[in-house]
PDB file of C-alpha atoms in Angstrom:
ATOM      1  CA  UNK O   1      68.181 119.836 161.106  1.00 43.00           C
ATOM      2  CA  UNK O   2      65.040 120.052 159.720  1.00 47.00           C
ATOM      3  CA  UNK O   3      62.208 118.990 160.518  1.00 48.00           C
ATOM      4  CA  UNK O   4      61.845 116.545 158.450  1.00 61.00           C
ATOM      5  CA  UNK O   5      64.908 114.989 158.001  1.00 77.00           C
ATOM      6  CA  UNK O   6      65.481 111.989 159.967  1.00 91.00           C
ATOM      7  CA  UNK O   7      68.998 110.488 161.994  1.00 95.00           C
ATOM      8  CA  UNK O   8      69.746 106.968 161.251  1.00 97.00           C
ATOM      9  CA  UNK O   9      71.632 104.781 163.179  1.00 98.00           C
ATOM     10  CA  UNK O  10      72.633 101.403 161.370  1.00 98.00           C
ATOM     11  CA  UNK O  11      74.236  98.104 162.824  1.00 98.00           C
ATOM     12  CA  UNK O  12      75.106  95.785 160.229  1.00 96.00           C
ATOM     13  CA  UNK O  13      75.277  92.166 161.323  1.00 94.00           C
ATOM     14  CA  UNK O  14      78.478  91.021 158.594  1.00 92.00           C
ATOM     15  CA  UNK O  15      78.015  87.643 159.328  1.00 87.00           C
ATOM     16  CA  UNK O  16      75.097  87.217 158.619  1.00 86.00           C
ATOM     17  CA  UNK O  17      75.119  88.846 155.347  1.00 86.00           C
ATOM     18  CA  UNK O  18      78.120  86.865 154.368  1.00 82.00           C
ATOM     19  CA  UNK O  19      76.194  84.335 154.187  1.00 79.00           C
ATOM     20  CA  UNK O  20      73.859  85.520 151.233  1.00 77.00           C
ATOM     21  CA  UNK O  21      76.999  86.161 149.796  1.00 80.00           C
ATOM     22  CA  UNK O  22      77.899  83.028 149.340  1.00 76.00           C
ATOM     23  CA  UNK O  23      74.662  82.741 146.448  1.00 70.00           C
ATOM     24  CA  UNK O  24      75.701  84.879 144.099  1.00 73.00           C
ATOM     25  CA  UNK O  25      78.459  86.550 142.777  1.00 74.00           C
ATOM     26  CA  UNK O  26      79.663  90.461 142.946  1.00 74.00           C
ATOM     27  CA  UNK O  27      81.461  91.254 147.110  1.00 78.00           C
ATOM     28  CA  UNK O  28      79.725  93.232 149.951  1.00 84.00           C
ATOM     29  CA  UNK O  29      79.708  97.240 148.504  1.00 88.00           C
ATOM     30  CA  UNK O  30      79.173  99.104 151.163  1.00 91.00           C
ATOM     31  CA  UNK O  31      79.093 102.329 149.618  1.00 90.00           C
ATOM     32  CA  UNK O  32      75.906 101.335 147.452  1.00 90.00           C
ATOM     33  CA  UNK O  33      74.338 100.826 151.512  1.00 92.00           C
ATOM     34  CA  UNK O  34      74.934 104.060 152.685  1.00 93.00           C
ATOM     35  CA  UNK O  35      74.382 105.993 149.225  1.00 90.00           C
ATOM     36  CA  UNK O  36      70.775 104.634 149.742  1.00 91.00           C
ATOM     37  CA  UNK O  37      70.468 105.032 153.272  1.00 94.00           C
ATOM     38  CA  UNK O  38      71.522 109.022 153.275  1.00 92.00           C
ATOM     39  CA  UNK O  39      68.379 109.481 150.916  1.00 90.00           C
ATOM     40  CA  UNK O  40      67.064 108.638 154.231  1.00 92.00           C
ATOM     41  CA  UNK O  41      68.256 110.839 156.616  1.00 92.00           C
ATOM     42  CA  UNK O  42      71.380 111.729 158.103  1.00 93.00           C
ATOM     43  CA  UNK O  43      73.513 108.531 159.448  1.00 95.00           C
ATOM     44  CA  UNK O  44      74.466 109.583 163.090  1.00 95.00           C
ATOM     45  CA  UNK O  45      75.861 105.552 163.966  1.00 97.00           C
ATOM     46  CA  UNK O  46      77.075 103.066 162.099  1.00 97.00           C
ATOM     47  CA  UNK O  47      78.878  99.892 163.615  1.00 97.00           C
ATOM     48  CA  UNK O  48      78.965  96.315 162.160  1.00 96.00           C
ATOM     49  CA  UNK O  49      80.244  93.682 164.077  1.00 95.00           C
ATOM     50  CA  UNK O  50      81.945  89.990 163.547  1.00 92.00           C
ATOM     51  CA  UNK O  51      84.846  88.032 163.865  1.00 91.00           C
ATOM     52  CA  UNK O  52      87.041  90.344 161.211  1.00 92.00           C
ATOM     53  CA  UNK O  53      89.449  87.912 161.219  1.00 91.00           C
ATOM     54  CA  UNK O  54      87.272  85.988 159.107  1.00 89.00           C
ATOM     55  CA  UNK O  55      86.505  88.921 156.914  1.00 90.00           C
ATOM     56  CA  UNK O  56      89.782  90.857 157.023  1.00 91.00           C
ATOM     57  CA  UNK O  57      88.593  91.375 152.783  1.00 90.00           C
ATOM     58  CA  UNK O  58      85.746  94.081 154.307  1.00 91.00           C
ATOM     59  CA  UNK O  59      87.869  96.040 156.827  1.00 94.00           C
ATOM     60  CA  UNK O  60      89.624  99.048 154.071  1.00 94.00           C
ATOM     61  CA  UNK O  61      86.245  99.462 152.208  1.00 93.00           C
ATOM     62  CA  UNK O  62      83.971  99.706 156.114  1.00 95.00           C
ATOM     63  CA  UNK O  63      87.325 101.553 157.498  1.00 95.00           C
ATOM     64  CA  UNK O  64      87.191 104.107 154.723  1.00 94.00           C
ATOM     65  CA  UNK O  65      83.294 103.790 154.875  1.00 94.00           C
ATOM     66  CA  UNK O  66      84.004 105.328 158.522  1.00 95.00           C
ATOM     67  CA  UNK O  67      82.091 102.240 160.118  1.00 96.00           C
ATOM     68  CA  UNK O  68      82.907 101.150 163.499  1.00 97.00           C
ATOM     69  CA  UNK O  69      84.598  98.181 163.191  1.00 96.00           C
ATOM     70  CA  UNK O  70      83.304  95.612 166.637  1.00 95.00           C
ATOM     71  CA  UNK O  71      85.295  92.323 167.162  1.00 92.00           C
ATOM     72  CA  UNK O  72      83.563  89.804 168.310  1.00 88.00           C
ATOM     73  CA  UNK O  73      85.448  86.415 167.878  1.00 82.00           C
ATOM     74  CA  UNK O  74      84.135  83.350 167.079  1.00 72.00           C
ATOM     75  CA  UNK O  75      83.152  81.321 170.216  1.00 62.00           C
ATOM     76  CA  UNK O  76      83.292  77.604 169.579  1.00 58.00           C
ATOM     77  CA  UNK O  77      82.443  76.271 172.391  1.00 47.00           C
ATOM     78  CA  UNK O  78      78.439  77.382 172.799  1.00 47.00           C
ATOM     79  CA  UNK O  79      75.477  77.756 170.909  1.00 43.00           C
ATOM     80  CA  UNK O  80      75.203  81.921 171.358  1.00 52.00           C
ATOM     81  CA  UNK O  81      75.617  84.131 168.618  1.00 68.00           C
ATOM     82  CA  UNK O  82      77.824  86.759 170.555  1.00 78.00           C
ATOM     83  CA  UNK O  83      78.164  89.084 167.493  1.00 81.00           C
ATOM     84  CA  UNK O  84      73.564  89.282 167.491  1.00 88.00           C
ATOM     85  CA  UNK O  85      74.132  89.902 171.538  1.00 90.00           C
ATOM     86  CA  UNK O  86      75.943  92.728 171.635  1.00 92.00           C
ATOM     87  CA  UNK O  87      74.212  94.154 168.189  1.00 95.00           C
ATOM     88  CA  UNK O  88      70.814  93.656 170.778  1.00 95.00           C
ATOM     89  CA  UNK O  89      72.890  95.457 173.932  1.00 95.00           C
ATOM     90  CA  UNK O  90      73.903  98.488 171.460  1.00 97.00           C
ATOM     91  CA  UNK O  91      70.690  99.426 170.083  1.00 97.00           C
ATOM     92  CA  UNK O  92      68.479  99.331 172.802  1.00 97.00           C
ATOM     93  CA  UNK O  93      71.443 101.082 174.601  1.00 96.00           C
ATOM     94  CA  UNK O  94      71.255 103.867 171.805  1.00 96.00           C
ATOM     95  CA  UNK O  95      67.844 103.661 171.836  1.00 96.00           C
ATOM     96  CA  UNK O  96      67.943 105.040 175.760  1.00 95.00           C
ATOM     97  CA  UNK O  97      70.154 107.280 175.537  1.00 95.00           C
ATOM     98  CA  UNK O  98      70.337 109.259 172.169  1.00 93.00           C
ATOM     99  CA  UNK O  99      65.856 110.690 171.699  1.00 92.00           C
ATOM    100  CA  UNK O 100      67.434 112.475 168.815  1.00 93.00           C
ATOM    101  CA  UNK O 101      67.557 109.371 166.764  1.00 96.00           C
ATOM    102  CA  UNK O 102      64.409 108.025 165.495  1.00 96.00           C
ATOM    103  CA  UNK O 103      65.077 105.179 162.810  1.00 97.00           C
ATOM    104  CA  UNK O 104      66.925 102.399 163.404  1.00 98.00           C
ATOM    105  CA  UNK O 105      68.444  99.916 160.245  1.00 98.00           C
ATOM    106  CA  UNK O 106      69.041  97.096 161.609  1.00 97.00           C
ATOM    107  CA  UNK O 107      71.590  94.825 158.502  1.00 96.00           C
ATOM    108  CA  UNK O 108      70.496  91.348 158.879  1.00 94.00           C
ATOM    109  CA  UNK O 109      67.929  88.874 157.330  1.00 92.00           C
ATOM    110  CA  UNK O 110      68.056  86.588 161.046  1.00 92.00           C
ATOM    111  CA  UNK O 111      64.896  86.259 162.635  1.00 93.00           C
ATOM    112  CA  UNK O 112      66.261  86.760 166.171  1.00 93.00           C
ATOM    113  CA  UNK O 113      66.385  90.475 165.572  1.00 95.00           C
ATOM    114  CA  UNK O 114      62.056  90.451 165.271  1.00 96.00           C
ATOM    115  CA  UNK O 115      62.096  91.070 169.691  1.00 96.00           C
ATOM    116  CA  UNK O 116      65.294  93.839 169.465  1.00 97.00           C
ATOM    117  CA  UNK O 117      62.553  94.966 165.974  1.00 97.00           C
ATOM    118  CA  UNK O 118      59.790  94.606 167.914  1.00 97.00           C
ATOM    119  CA  UNK O 119      60.864  96.435 171.282  1.00 97.00           C
ATOM    120  CA  UNK O 120      62.620  99.285 169.314  1.00 97.00           C
ATOM    121  CA  UNK O 121      59.150  99.955 168.265  1.00 97.00           C
ATOM    122  CA  UNK O 122      57.680 100.474 171.726  1.00 96.00           C
ATOM    123  CA  UNK O 123      60.363 102.954 172.012  1.00 95.00           C
ATOM    124  CA  UNK O 124      59.211 105.420 169.362  1.00 95.00           C
ATOM    125  CA  UNK O 125      61.271 103.792 166.873  1.00 97.00           C
ATOM    126  CA  UNK O 126      61.229 103.431 162.602  1.00 97.00           C
ATOM    127  CA  UNK O 127      62.789 100.357 161.865  1.00 98.00           C
ATOM    128  CA  UNK O 128      64.277 100.177 158.268  1.00 97.00           C
ATOM    129  CA  UNK O 129      65.468  96.150 157.499  1.00 97.00           C
ATOM    130  CA  UNK O 130      68.207  95.939 155.006  1.00 95.00           C
ATOM    131  CA  UNK O 131      69.372  91.987 154.426  1.00 92.00           C
ATOM    132  CA  UNK O 132      70.588  90.087 151.404  1.00 89.00           C
ATOM    133  CA  UNK O 133      67.149  87.808 149.170  1.00 87.00           C
ATOM    134  CA  UNK O 134      68.895  84.294 150.483  1.00 82.00           C
ATOM    135  CA  UNK O 135      69.217  84.873 153.774  1.00 85.00           C
ATOM    136  CA  UNK O 136      66.144  86.929 155.160  1.00 91.00           C
ATOM    137  CA  UNK O 137      63.646  85.342 156.681  1.00 93.00           C
ATOM    138  CA  UNK O 138      59.987  86.836 156.231  1.00 94.00           C
ATOM    139  CA  UNK O 139      59.425  87.212 160.342  1.00 95.00           C
ATOM    140  CA  UNK O 140      62.233  90.105 160.425  1.00 95.00           C
ATOM    141  CA  UNK O 141      61.278  91.709 157.346  1.00 95.00           C
ATOM    142  CA  UNK O 142      57.550  91.242 158.429  1.00 95.00           C
ATOM    143  CA  UNK O 143      58.229  93.225 161.560  1.00 96.00           C
ATOM    144  CA  UNK O 144      60.695  96.074 160.253  1.00 97.00           C
ATOM    145  CA  UNK O 145      58.132  99.656 159.362  1.00 97.00           C
ATOM    146  CA  UNK O 146      60.132  99.218 155.644  1.00 95.00           C
ATOM    147  CA  UNK O 147      62.597  96.458 154.273  1.00 96.00           C
ATOM    148  CA  UNK O 148      64.908  96.928 151.444  1.00 94.00           C
ATOM    149  CA  UNK O 149      66.467  93.959 149.795  1.00 92.00           C
ATOM    150  CA  UNK O 150      70.222  94.318 148.837  1.00 91.00           C
ATOM    151  CA  UNK O 151      69.927  92.910 145.285  1.00 88.00           C
ATOM    152  CA  UNK O 152      66.981  96.364 145.003  1.00 88.00           C
ATOM    153  CA  UNK O 153      69.588  98.360 145.762  1.00 86.00           C
ATOM    154  CA  UNK O 154      71.536  97.712 142.376  1.00 76.00           C
ATOM    155  CA  UNK O 155      68.355  98.565 140.722  1.00 70.00           C
ATOM    156  CA  UNK O 156      67.489 102.131 139.330  1.00 57.00           C
ATOM    157  CA  UNK O 157      63.360 102.411 139.106  1.00 61.00           C
ATOM    158  CA  UNK O 158      63.042 106.392 138.693  1.00 62.00           C
ATOM    159  CA  UNK O 159      64.053 107.041 135.428  1.00 65.00           C
ATOM    160  CA  UNK O 160      66.866 110.168 135.390  1.00 70.00           C
ATOM    161  CA  UNK O 161      67.783 112.398 132.715  1.00 73.00           C
ATOM    162  CA  UNK O 162      71.348 111.878 131.388  1.00 69.00           C
ATOM    163  CA  UNK O 163      72.716 115.854 130.385  1.00 67.00           C
ATOM    164  CA  UNK O 164      74.250 115.542 127.418  1.00 64.00           C
ATOM    165  CA  UNK O 165      77.816 117.761 127.024  1.00 55.00           C
ATOM    166  CA  UNK O 166      76.865 119.865 123.621  1.00 66.00           C
ATOM    167  CA  UNK O 167      74.028 120.921 126.040  1.00 71.00           C
ATOM    168  CA  UNK O 168      76.167 120.951 129.627  1.00 78.00           C
ATOM    169  CA  UNK O 169      79.097 122.811 129.847  1.00 77.00           C
ATOM    170  CA  UNK O 170      81.914 119.380 132.164  1.00 79.00           C
ATOM    171  CA  UNK O 171      82.733 121.440 135.122  1.00 81.00           C
ATOM    172  CA  UNK O 172      78.317 121.445 135.922  1.00 87.00           C
ATOM    173  CA  UNK O 173      78.050 118.374 134.617  1.00 88.00           C
ATOM    174  CA  UNK O 174      79.163 116.527 137.969  1.00 90.00           C
ATOM    175  CA  UNK O 175      76.327 118.700 139.786  1.00 93.00           C
ATOM    176  CA  UNK O 176      74.069 117.972 137.486  1.00 93.00           C
ATOM    177  CA  UNK O 177      73.862 114.303 138.085  1.00 91.00           C
ATOM    178  CA  UNK O 178      74.268 115.036 142.071  1.00 93.00           C
ATOM    179  CA  UNK O 179      71.155 117.013 141.634  1.00 94.00           C
ATOM    180  CA  UNK O 180      69.088 114.654 139.735  1.00 93.00           C
ATOM    181  CA  UNK O 181      69.782 111.365 141.574  1.00 91.00           C
ATOM    182  CA  UNK O 182      68.680 113.575 144.743  1.00 93.00           C
ATOM    183  CA  UNK O 183      65.938 114.291 143.196  1.00 93.00           C
ATOM    184  CA  UNK O 184      65.300 110.514 142.524  1.00 90.00           C
ATOM    185  CA  UNK O 185      66.155 109.941 145.759  1.00 89.00           C
ATOM    186  CA  UNK O 186      63.378 112.396 146.836  1.00 91.00           C
ATOM    187  CA  UNK O 187      60.570 110.904 144.209  1.00 90.00           C
ATOM    188  CA  UNK O 188      61.384 107.064 144.932  1.00 87.00           C
ATOM    189  CA  UNK O 189      61.048 108.053 148.726  1.00 85.00           C
ATOM    190  CA  UNK O 190      57.745 109.391 147.706  1.00 86.00           C
ATOM    191  CA  UNK O 191      58.263 112.739 149.279  1.00 87.00           C
ATOM    192  CA  UNK O 192      55.239 115.675 147.936  1.00 87.00           C
ATOM    193  CA  UNK O 193      56.643 118.787 147.813  1.00 92.00           C
ATOM    194  CA  UNK O 194      59.844 118.217 146.873  1.00 94.00           C
ATOM    195  CA  UNK O 195      60.940 121.416 148.346  1.00 95.00           C
ATOM    196  CA  UNK O 196      64.788 123.012 147.118  1.00 95.00           C
ATOM    197  CA  UNK O 197      65.142 123.046 150.925  1.00 94.00           C
ATOM    198  CA  UNK O 198      65.359 119.113 150.529  1.00 93.00           C
ATOM    199  CA  UNK O 199      66.816 118.338 147.257  1.00 95.00           C
ATOM    200  CA  UNK O 200      70.332 121.050 148.748  1.00 96.00           C
ATOM    201  CA  UNK O 201      69.759 118.496 151.829  1.00 93.00           C
ATOM    202  CA  UNK O 202      70.255 115.299 150.411  1.00 93.00           C
ATOM    203  CA  UNK O 203      72.682 116.404 147.611  1.00 94.00           C
ATOM    204  CA  UNK O 204      74.758 117.818 151.174  1.00 93.00           C
ATOM    205  CA  UNK O 205      74.202 114.306 152.283  1.00 91.00           C
ATOM    206  CA  UNK O 206      75.370 112.253 149.695  1.00 91.00           C
ATOM    207  CA  UNK O 207      78.991 114.993 149.139  1.00 92.00           C
ATOM    208  CA  UNK O 208      79.311 116.479 152.064  1.00 89.00           C
ATOM    209  CA  UNK O 209      81.233 119.146 150.058  1.00 92.00           C
ATOM    210  CA  UNK O 210      78.565 120.218 147.830  1.00 94.00           C
ATOM    211  CA  UNK O 211      78.433 123.385 147.601  1.00 94.00           C
ATOM    212  CA  UNK O 212      76.511 125.526 144.667  1.00 95.00           C
ATOM    213  CA  UNK O 213      79.001 128.522 144.416  1.00 93.00           C
ATOM    214  CA  UNK O 214      81.812 126.272 143.151  1.00 92.00           C
ATOM    215  CA  UNK O 215      79.627 125.628 140.379  1.00 93.00           C
ATOM    216  CA  UNK O 216      79.385 129.269 139.788  1.00 92.00           C
ATOM    217  CA  UNK O 217      76.053 129.303 141.031  1.00 95.00           C
ATOM    218  CA  UNK O 218      75.061 132.061 143.763  1.00 95.00           C
ATOM    219  CA  UNK O 219      71.938 130.481 145.330  1.00 96.00           C
ATOM    220  CA  UNK O 220      70.811 127.138 145.148  1.00 96.00           C
ATOM    221  CA  UNK O 221      67.776 129.026 143.523  1.00 96.00           C
ATOM    222  CA  UNK O 222      70.326 129.771 140.824  1.00 96.00           C
ATOM    223  CA  UNK O 223      70.642 126.669 140.291  1.00 96.00           C
ATOM    224  CA  UNK O 224      67.507 125.353 139.990  1.00 96.00           C
ATOM    225  CA  UNK O 225      66.715 128.107 137.415  1.00 96.00           C
ATOM    226  CA  UNK O 226      70.161 126.838 135.152  1.00 93.00           C
ATOM    227  CA  UNK O 227      68.020 123.095 135.365  1.00 93.00           C
ATOM    228  CA  UNK O 228      65.110 124.483 134.331  1.00 93.00           C
ATOM    229  CA  UNK O 229      66.471 126.204 131.692  1.00 92.00           C
ATOM    230  CA  UNK O 230      67.884 123.957 129.196  1.00 89.00           C
ATOM    231  CA  UNK O 231      64.564 122.137 129.845  1.00 90.00           C
ATOM    232  CA  UNK O 232      65.843 119.095 132.402  1.00 91.00           C
ATOM    233  CA  UNK O 233      62.850 119.685 135.864  1.00 93.00           C
ATOM    234  CA  UNK O 234      59.649 121.502 136.692  1.00 94.00           C
ATOM    235  CA  UNK O 235      60.044 124.192 138.973  1.00 96.00           C
ATOM    236  CA  UNK O 236      57.135 126.162 140.576  1.00 94.00           C
ATOM    237  CA  UNK O 237      56.822 128.929 143.337  1.00 93.00           C
ATOM    238  CA  UNK O 238      54.988 127.620 146.899  1.00 88.00           C
ATOM    239  CA  UNK O 239      52.593 130.034 147.980  1.00 84.00           C
ATOM    240  CA  UNK O 240      52.469 128.208 151.122  1.00 80.00           C
ATOM    241  CA  UNK O 241      55.926 128.189 152.857  1.00 70.00           C
ATOM    242  CA  UNK O 242      57.279 131.592 151.185  1.00 79.00           C
ATOM    243  CA  UNK O 243      57.762 131.329 147.636  1.00 85.00           C
ATOM    244  CA  UNK O 244      60.911 128.746 147.792  1.00 92.00           C
ATOM    245  CA  UNK O 245      60.632 126.528 144.574  1.00 95.00           C
ATOM    246  CA  UNK O 246      58.685 123.066 144.483  1.00 95.00           C
ATOM    247  CA  UNK O 247      60.813 120.847 142.398  1.00 95.00           C
ATOM    248  CA  UNK O 248      57.578 119.281 139.963  1.00 94.00           C
ATOM    249  CA  UNK O 249      59.822 116.631 138.630  1.00 90.00           C
ATOM    250  CA  UNK O 250      62.170 115.084 135.548  1.00 91.00           C
ATOM    251  CA  UNK O 251      60.838 116.794 131.997  1.00 88.00           C
ATOM    252  CA  UNK O 252      63.022 114.445 129.517  1.00 72.00           C
TER     253      UNK O 252
END
């Protein structure tokens, strides 16, 4: 891992998400959620908690995303939410046993998780909250270091160029799109400067099978130079970092 790369543990209170989805059209898109989180760093742990007999239609997509499904049968005889308790216990256990995980993502809007967030922060962890606007408590969102609303994932605030078919061969359009998406992610995270290594790390987190050689480039710098030659990005050399490329942004 690079010095700037964060490691993430993601804990999903699925029942709370389901409450939010009652007030809107469409189903939960776990791919969109994870796509946003890999922009933050390397996702090490992914767990989701629910009575999966109730949310069975979501289990296939969650399995395909390599999320561990923790079965928590509903307990009608008590007012306690067993899923919340198990999530909190697992999160604290991980915080104490895995020091290399520095960022915890709590996917829920339930205010009951606010004490967990505070305790994780006491242990030096960075906390990201993620939830639905309709089911998120201000107490929780204000206590996190940052909070992302699921609805905001559906927007694209950073404008990206779209390579034209006339300029870019079909074989390379895929890598151009991945590169642009990764640069946009770093801009969204306010990274400055954006070193070439940071761009490549983000591309590999988004698509672990990525290799510039598969698209005919000898080095990653060759890929960046080709994209600059077509006028899509602007590069400069960093004297402080041994002459490595820095991406200054989009030009189209």
